[in-house]
PDB file of C-alpha atoms in Angstrom:
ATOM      1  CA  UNK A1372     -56.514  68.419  63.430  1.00 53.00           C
ATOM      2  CA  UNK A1373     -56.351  64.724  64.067  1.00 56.00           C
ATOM      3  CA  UNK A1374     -59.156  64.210  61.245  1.00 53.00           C
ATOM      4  CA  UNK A1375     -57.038  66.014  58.588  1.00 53.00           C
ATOM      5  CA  UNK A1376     -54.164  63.906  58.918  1.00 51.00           C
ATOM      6  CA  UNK A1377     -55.738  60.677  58.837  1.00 53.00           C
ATOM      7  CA  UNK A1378     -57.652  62.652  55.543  1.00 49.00           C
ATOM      8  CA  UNK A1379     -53.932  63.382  54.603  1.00 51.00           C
ATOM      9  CA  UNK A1380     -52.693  59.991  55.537  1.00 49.00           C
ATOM     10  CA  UNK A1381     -54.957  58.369  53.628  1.00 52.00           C
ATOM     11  CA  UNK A1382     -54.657  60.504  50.245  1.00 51.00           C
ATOM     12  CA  UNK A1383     -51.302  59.343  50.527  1.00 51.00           C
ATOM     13  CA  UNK A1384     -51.508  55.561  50.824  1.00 51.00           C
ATOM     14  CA  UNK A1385     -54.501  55.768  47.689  1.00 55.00           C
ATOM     15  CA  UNK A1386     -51.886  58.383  45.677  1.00 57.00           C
ATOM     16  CA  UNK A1387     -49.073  55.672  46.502  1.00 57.00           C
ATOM     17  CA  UNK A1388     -51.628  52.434  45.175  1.00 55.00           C
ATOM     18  CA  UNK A1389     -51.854  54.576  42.444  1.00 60.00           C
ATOM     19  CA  UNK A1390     -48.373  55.336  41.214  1.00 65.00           C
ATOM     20  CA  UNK A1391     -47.328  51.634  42.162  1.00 66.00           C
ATOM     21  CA  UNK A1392     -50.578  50.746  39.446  1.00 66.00           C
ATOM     22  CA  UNK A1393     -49.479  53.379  36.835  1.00 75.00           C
ATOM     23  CA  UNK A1394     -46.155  51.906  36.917  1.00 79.00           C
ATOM     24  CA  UNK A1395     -46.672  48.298  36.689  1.00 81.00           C
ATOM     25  CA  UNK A1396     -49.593  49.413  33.471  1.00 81.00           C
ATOM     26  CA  UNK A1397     -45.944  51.726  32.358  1.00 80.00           C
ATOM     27  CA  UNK A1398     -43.535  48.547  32.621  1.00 80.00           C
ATOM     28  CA  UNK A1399     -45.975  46.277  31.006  1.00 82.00           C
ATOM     29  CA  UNK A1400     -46.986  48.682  28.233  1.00 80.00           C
ATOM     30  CA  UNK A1401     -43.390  49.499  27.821  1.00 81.00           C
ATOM     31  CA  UNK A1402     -42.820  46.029  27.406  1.00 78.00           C
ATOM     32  CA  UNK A1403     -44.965  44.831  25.009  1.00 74.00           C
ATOM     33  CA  UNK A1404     -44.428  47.724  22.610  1.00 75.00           C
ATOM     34  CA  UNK A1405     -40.836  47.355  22.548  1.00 71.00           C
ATOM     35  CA  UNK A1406     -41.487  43.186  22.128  1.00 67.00           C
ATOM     36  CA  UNK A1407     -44.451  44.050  18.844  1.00 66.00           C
ATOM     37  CA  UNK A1408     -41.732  46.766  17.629  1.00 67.00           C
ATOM     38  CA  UNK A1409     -39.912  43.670  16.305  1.00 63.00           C
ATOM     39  CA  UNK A1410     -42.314  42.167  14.267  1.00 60.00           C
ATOM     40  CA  UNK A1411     -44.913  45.120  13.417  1.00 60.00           C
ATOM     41  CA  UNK A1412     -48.050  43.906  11.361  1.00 61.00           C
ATOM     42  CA  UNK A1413     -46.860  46.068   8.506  1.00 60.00           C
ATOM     43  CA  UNK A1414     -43.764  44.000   7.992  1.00 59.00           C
ATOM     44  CA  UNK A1415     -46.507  40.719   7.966  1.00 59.00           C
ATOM     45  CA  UNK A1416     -48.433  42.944   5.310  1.00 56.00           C
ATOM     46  CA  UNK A1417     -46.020  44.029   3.515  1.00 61.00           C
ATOM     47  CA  UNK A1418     -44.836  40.640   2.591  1.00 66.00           C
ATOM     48  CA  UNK A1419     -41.641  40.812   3.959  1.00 67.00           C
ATOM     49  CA  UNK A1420     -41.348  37.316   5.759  1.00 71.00           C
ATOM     50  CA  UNK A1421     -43.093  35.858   2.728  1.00 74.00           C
ATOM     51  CA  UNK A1422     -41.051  37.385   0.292  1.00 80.00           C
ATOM     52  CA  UNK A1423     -37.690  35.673   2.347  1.00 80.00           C
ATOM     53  CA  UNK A1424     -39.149  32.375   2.351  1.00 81.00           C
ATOM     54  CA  UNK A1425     -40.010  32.260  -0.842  1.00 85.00           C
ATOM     55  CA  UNK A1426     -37.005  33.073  -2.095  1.00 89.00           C
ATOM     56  CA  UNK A1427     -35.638  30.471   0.417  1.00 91.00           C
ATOM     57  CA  UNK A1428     -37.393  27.957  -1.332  1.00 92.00           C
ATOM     58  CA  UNK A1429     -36.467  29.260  -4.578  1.00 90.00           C
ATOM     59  CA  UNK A1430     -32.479  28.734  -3.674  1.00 93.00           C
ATOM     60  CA  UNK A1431     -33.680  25.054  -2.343  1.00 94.00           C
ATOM     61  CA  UNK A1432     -35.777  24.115  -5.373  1.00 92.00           C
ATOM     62  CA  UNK A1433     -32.381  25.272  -7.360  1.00 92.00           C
ATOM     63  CA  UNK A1434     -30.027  23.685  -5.343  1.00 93.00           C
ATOM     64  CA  UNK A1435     -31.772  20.733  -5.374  1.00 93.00           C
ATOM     65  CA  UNK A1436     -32.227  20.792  -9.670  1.00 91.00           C
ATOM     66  CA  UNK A1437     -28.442  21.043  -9.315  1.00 92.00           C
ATOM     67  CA  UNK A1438     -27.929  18.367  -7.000  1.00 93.00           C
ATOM     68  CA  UNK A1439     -29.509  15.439  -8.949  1.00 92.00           C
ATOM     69  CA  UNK A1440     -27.628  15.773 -11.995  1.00 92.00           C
ATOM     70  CA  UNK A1441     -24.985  12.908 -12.570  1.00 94.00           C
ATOM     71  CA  UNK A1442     -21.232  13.723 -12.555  1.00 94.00           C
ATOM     72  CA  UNK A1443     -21.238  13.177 -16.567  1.00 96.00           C
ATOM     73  CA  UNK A1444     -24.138  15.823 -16.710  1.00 94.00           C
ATOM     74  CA  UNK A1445     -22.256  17.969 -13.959  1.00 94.00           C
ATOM     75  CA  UNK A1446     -19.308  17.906 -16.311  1.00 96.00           C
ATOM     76  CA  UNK A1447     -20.981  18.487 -19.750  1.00 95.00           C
ATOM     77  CA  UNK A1448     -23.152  21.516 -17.489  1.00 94.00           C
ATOM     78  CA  UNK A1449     -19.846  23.157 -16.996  1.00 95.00           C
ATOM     79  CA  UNK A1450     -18.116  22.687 -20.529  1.00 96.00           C
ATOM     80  CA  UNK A1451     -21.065  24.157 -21.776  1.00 95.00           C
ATOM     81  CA  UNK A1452     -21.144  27.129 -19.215  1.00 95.00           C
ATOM     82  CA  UNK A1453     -18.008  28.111 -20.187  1.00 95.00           C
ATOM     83  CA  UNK A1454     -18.126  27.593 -23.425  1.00 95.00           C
ATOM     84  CA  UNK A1455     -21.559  29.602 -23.895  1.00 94.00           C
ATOM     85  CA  UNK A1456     -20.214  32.256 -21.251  1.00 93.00           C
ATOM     86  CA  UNK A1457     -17.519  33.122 -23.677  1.00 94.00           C
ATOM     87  CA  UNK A1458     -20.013  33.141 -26.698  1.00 93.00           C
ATOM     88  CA  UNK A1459     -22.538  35.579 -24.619  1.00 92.00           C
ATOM     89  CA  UNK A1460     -19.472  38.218 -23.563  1.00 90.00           C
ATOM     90  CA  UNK A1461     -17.849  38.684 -26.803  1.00 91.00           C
ATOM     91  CA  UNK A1462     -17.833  42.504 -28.115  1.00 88.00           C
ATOM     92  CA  UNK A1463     -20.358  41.484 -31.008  1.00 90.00           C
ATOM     93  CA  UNK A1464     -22.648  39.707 -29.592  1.00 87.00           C
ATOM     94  CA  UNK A1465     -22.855  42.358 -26.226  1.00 88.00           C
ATOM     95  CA  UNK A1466     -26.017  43.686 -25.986  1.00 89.00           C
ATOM     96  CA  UNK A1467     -25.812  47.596 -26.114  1.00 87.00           C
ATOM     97  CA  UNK A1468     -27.447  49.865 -23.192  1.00 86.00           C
ATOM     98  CA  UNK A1469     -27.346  53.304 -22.415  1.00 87.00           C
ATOM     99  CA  UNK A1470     -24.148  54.058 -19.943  1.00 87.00           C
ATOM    100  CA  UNK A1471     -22.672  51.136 -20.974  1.00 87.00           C
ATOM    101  CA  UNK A1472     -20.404  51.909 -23.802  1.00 86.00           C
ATOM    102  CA  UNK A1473     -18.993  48.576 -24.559  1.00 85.00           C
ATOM    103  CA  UNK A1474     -22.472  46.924 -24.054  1.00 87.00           C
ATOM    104  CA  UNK A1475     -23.493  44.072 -21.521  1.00 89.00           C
ATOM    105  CA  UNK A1476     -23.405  40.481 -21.320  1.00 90.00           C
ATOM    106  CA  UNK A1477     -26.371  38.895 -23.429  1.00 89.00           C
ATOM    107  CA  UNK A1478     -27.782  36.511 -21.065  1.00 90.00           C
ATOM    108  CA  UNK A1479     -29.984  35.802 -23.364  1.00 89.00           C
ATOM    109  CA  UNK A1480     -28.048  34.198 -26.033  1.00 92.00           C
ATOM    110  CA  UNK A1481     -26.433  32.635 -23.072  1.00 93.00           C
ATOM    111  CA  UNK A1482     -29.680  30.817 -22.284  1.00 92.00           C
ATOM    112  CA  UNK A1483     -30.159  29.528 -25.738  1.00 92.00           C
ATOM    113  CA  UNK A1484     -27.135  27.873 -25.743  1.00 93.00           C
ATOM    114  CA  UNK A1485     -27.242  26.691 -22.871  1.00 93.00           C
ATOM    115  CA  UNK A1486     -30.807  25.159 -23.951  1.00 92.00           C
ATOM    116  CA  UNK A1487     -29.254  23.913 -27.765  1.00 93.00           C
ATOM    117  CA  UNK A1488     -26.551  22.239 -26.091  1.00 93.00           C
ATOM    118  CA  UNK A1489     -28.538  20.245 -23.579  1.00 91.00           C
ATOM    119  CA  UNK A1490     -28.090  21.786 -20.404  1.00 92.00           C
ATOM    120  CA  UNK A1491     -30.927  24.157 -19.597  1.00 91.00           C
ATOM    121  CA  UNK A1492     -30.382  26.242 -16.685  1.00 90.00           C
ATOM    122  CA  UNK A1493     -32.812  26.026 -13.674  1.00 89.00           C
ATOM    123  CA  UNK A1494     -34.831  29.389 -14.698  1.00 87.00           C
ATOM    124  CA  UNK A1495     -34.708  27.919 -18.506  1.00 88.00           C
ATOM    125  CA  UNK A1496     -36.002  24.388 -17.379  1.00 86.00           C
ATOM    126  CA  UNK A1497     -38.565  25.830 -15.331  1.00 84.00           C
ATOM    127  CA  UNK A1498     -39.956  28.145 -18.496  1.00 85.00           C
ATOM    128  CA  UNK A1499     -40.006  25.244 -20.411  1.00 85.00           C
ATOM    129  CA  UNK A1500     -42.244  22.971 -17.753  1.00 86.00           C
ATOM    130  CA  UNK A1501     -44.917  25.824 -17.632  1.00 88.00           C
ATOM    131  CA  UNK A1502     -45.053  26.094 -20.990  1.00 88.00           C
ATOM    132  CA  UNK A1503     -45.140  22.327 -21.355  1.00 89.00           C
ATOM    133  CA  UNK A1504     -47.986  22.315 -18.663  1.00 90.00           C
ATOM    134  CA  UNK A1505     -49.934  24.995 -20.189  1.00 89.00           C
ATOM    135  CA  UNK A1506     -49.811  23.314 -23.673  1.00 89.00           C
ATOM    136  CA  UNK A1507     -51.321  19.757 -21.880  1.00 89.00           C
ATOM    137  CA  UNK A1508     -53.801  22.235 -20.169  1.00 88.00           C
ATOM    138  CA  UNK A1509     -54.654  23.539 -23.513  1.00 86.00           C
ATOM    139  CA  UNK A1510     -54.971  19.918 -24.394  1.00 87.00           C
ATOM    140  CA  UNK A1511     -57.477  19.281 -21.864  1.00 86.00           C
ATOM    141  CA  UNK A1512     -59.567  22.589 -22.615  1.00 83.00           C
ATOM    142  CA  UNK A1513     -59.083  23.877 -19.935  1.00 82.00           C
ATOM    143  CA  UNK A1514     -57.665  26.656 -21.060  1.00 76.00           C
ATOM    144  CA  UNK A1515     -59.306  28.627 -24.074  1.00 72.00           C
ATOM    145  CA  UNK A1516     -56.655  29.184 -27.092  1.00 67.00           C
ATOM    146  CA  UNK A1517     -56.196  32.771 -26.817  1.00 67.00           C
ATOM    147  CA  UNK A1518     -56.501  32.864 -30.959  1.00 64.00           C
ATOM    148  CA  UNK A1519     -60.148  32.441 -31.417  1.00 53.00           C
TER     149      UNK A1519
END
């Protein structure tokens, strides 16, 4: 009798070791799935914290083409806004789209002006500095004419 309760007795201390081991490996598994739930690989993959700071940058790069203009130029920038604004949203010259029956705002006519009048916006100046850096690449040869 007195072996099977030490055999007893001692199932019990190894089935307590036990649970106290499966619970700490619960707690720390718990743990660290709920800490990688918040940034999962597929979000990395996916592109999702590039995409953000890229279009951080984007705002900063803008902000920043904005930002070193002179108060004249600031001035002139927003004469001509407003002035090619109210060119671009006029009935005739709205561009017409389905579901839209009195057409939309044609951006870009609003671009053009912008450009003829001597204020490029930041997405028109940066056009024109890629194409101005592929035509000196072209220049170079390092980049074949695509007419040949």
């Amino acid at each position: 009798m007195k072996l099977m309760a030490n055999a007893t007795l001692t199932m019990g201390v190894r089935n307590t070791m036990q649970t106290r081991l499966s619970k700490k490996r619960l707690v720390i598994l718990t743990v660290l799935s709920i800490v990688l739930e918040g940034c999962s690989i597929s979000d990395w993959y996916n592109g999702y914290y590039a995409e953000g700071a890229a279009i951080i940058k984007g705002q900063k790069d803008r902000n920043a083409f904005y930002d070193a203009e002179s108060p004249q130029m600031k001035e002139l920038r927003r004469k001509n806004r407003d002035y090619c604004r109210e060119q671009a949203s006029k009935p005739e010259n709205r561009v017409a789209r389905t579901g839209f029956p009195n057409g939309i705002f044609n951006s870009g006519m609003f671009e053009l002006c912008m450009i003829n009048r001597g204020t490029p916006t930041y997405e028109a100046y940066g056009s024109m500095l890629e194409k101005k850096r592929r035509a000196e690449r072209r220049a170079r040869g390092e980049i074949v004419p695509e007419h040949q």
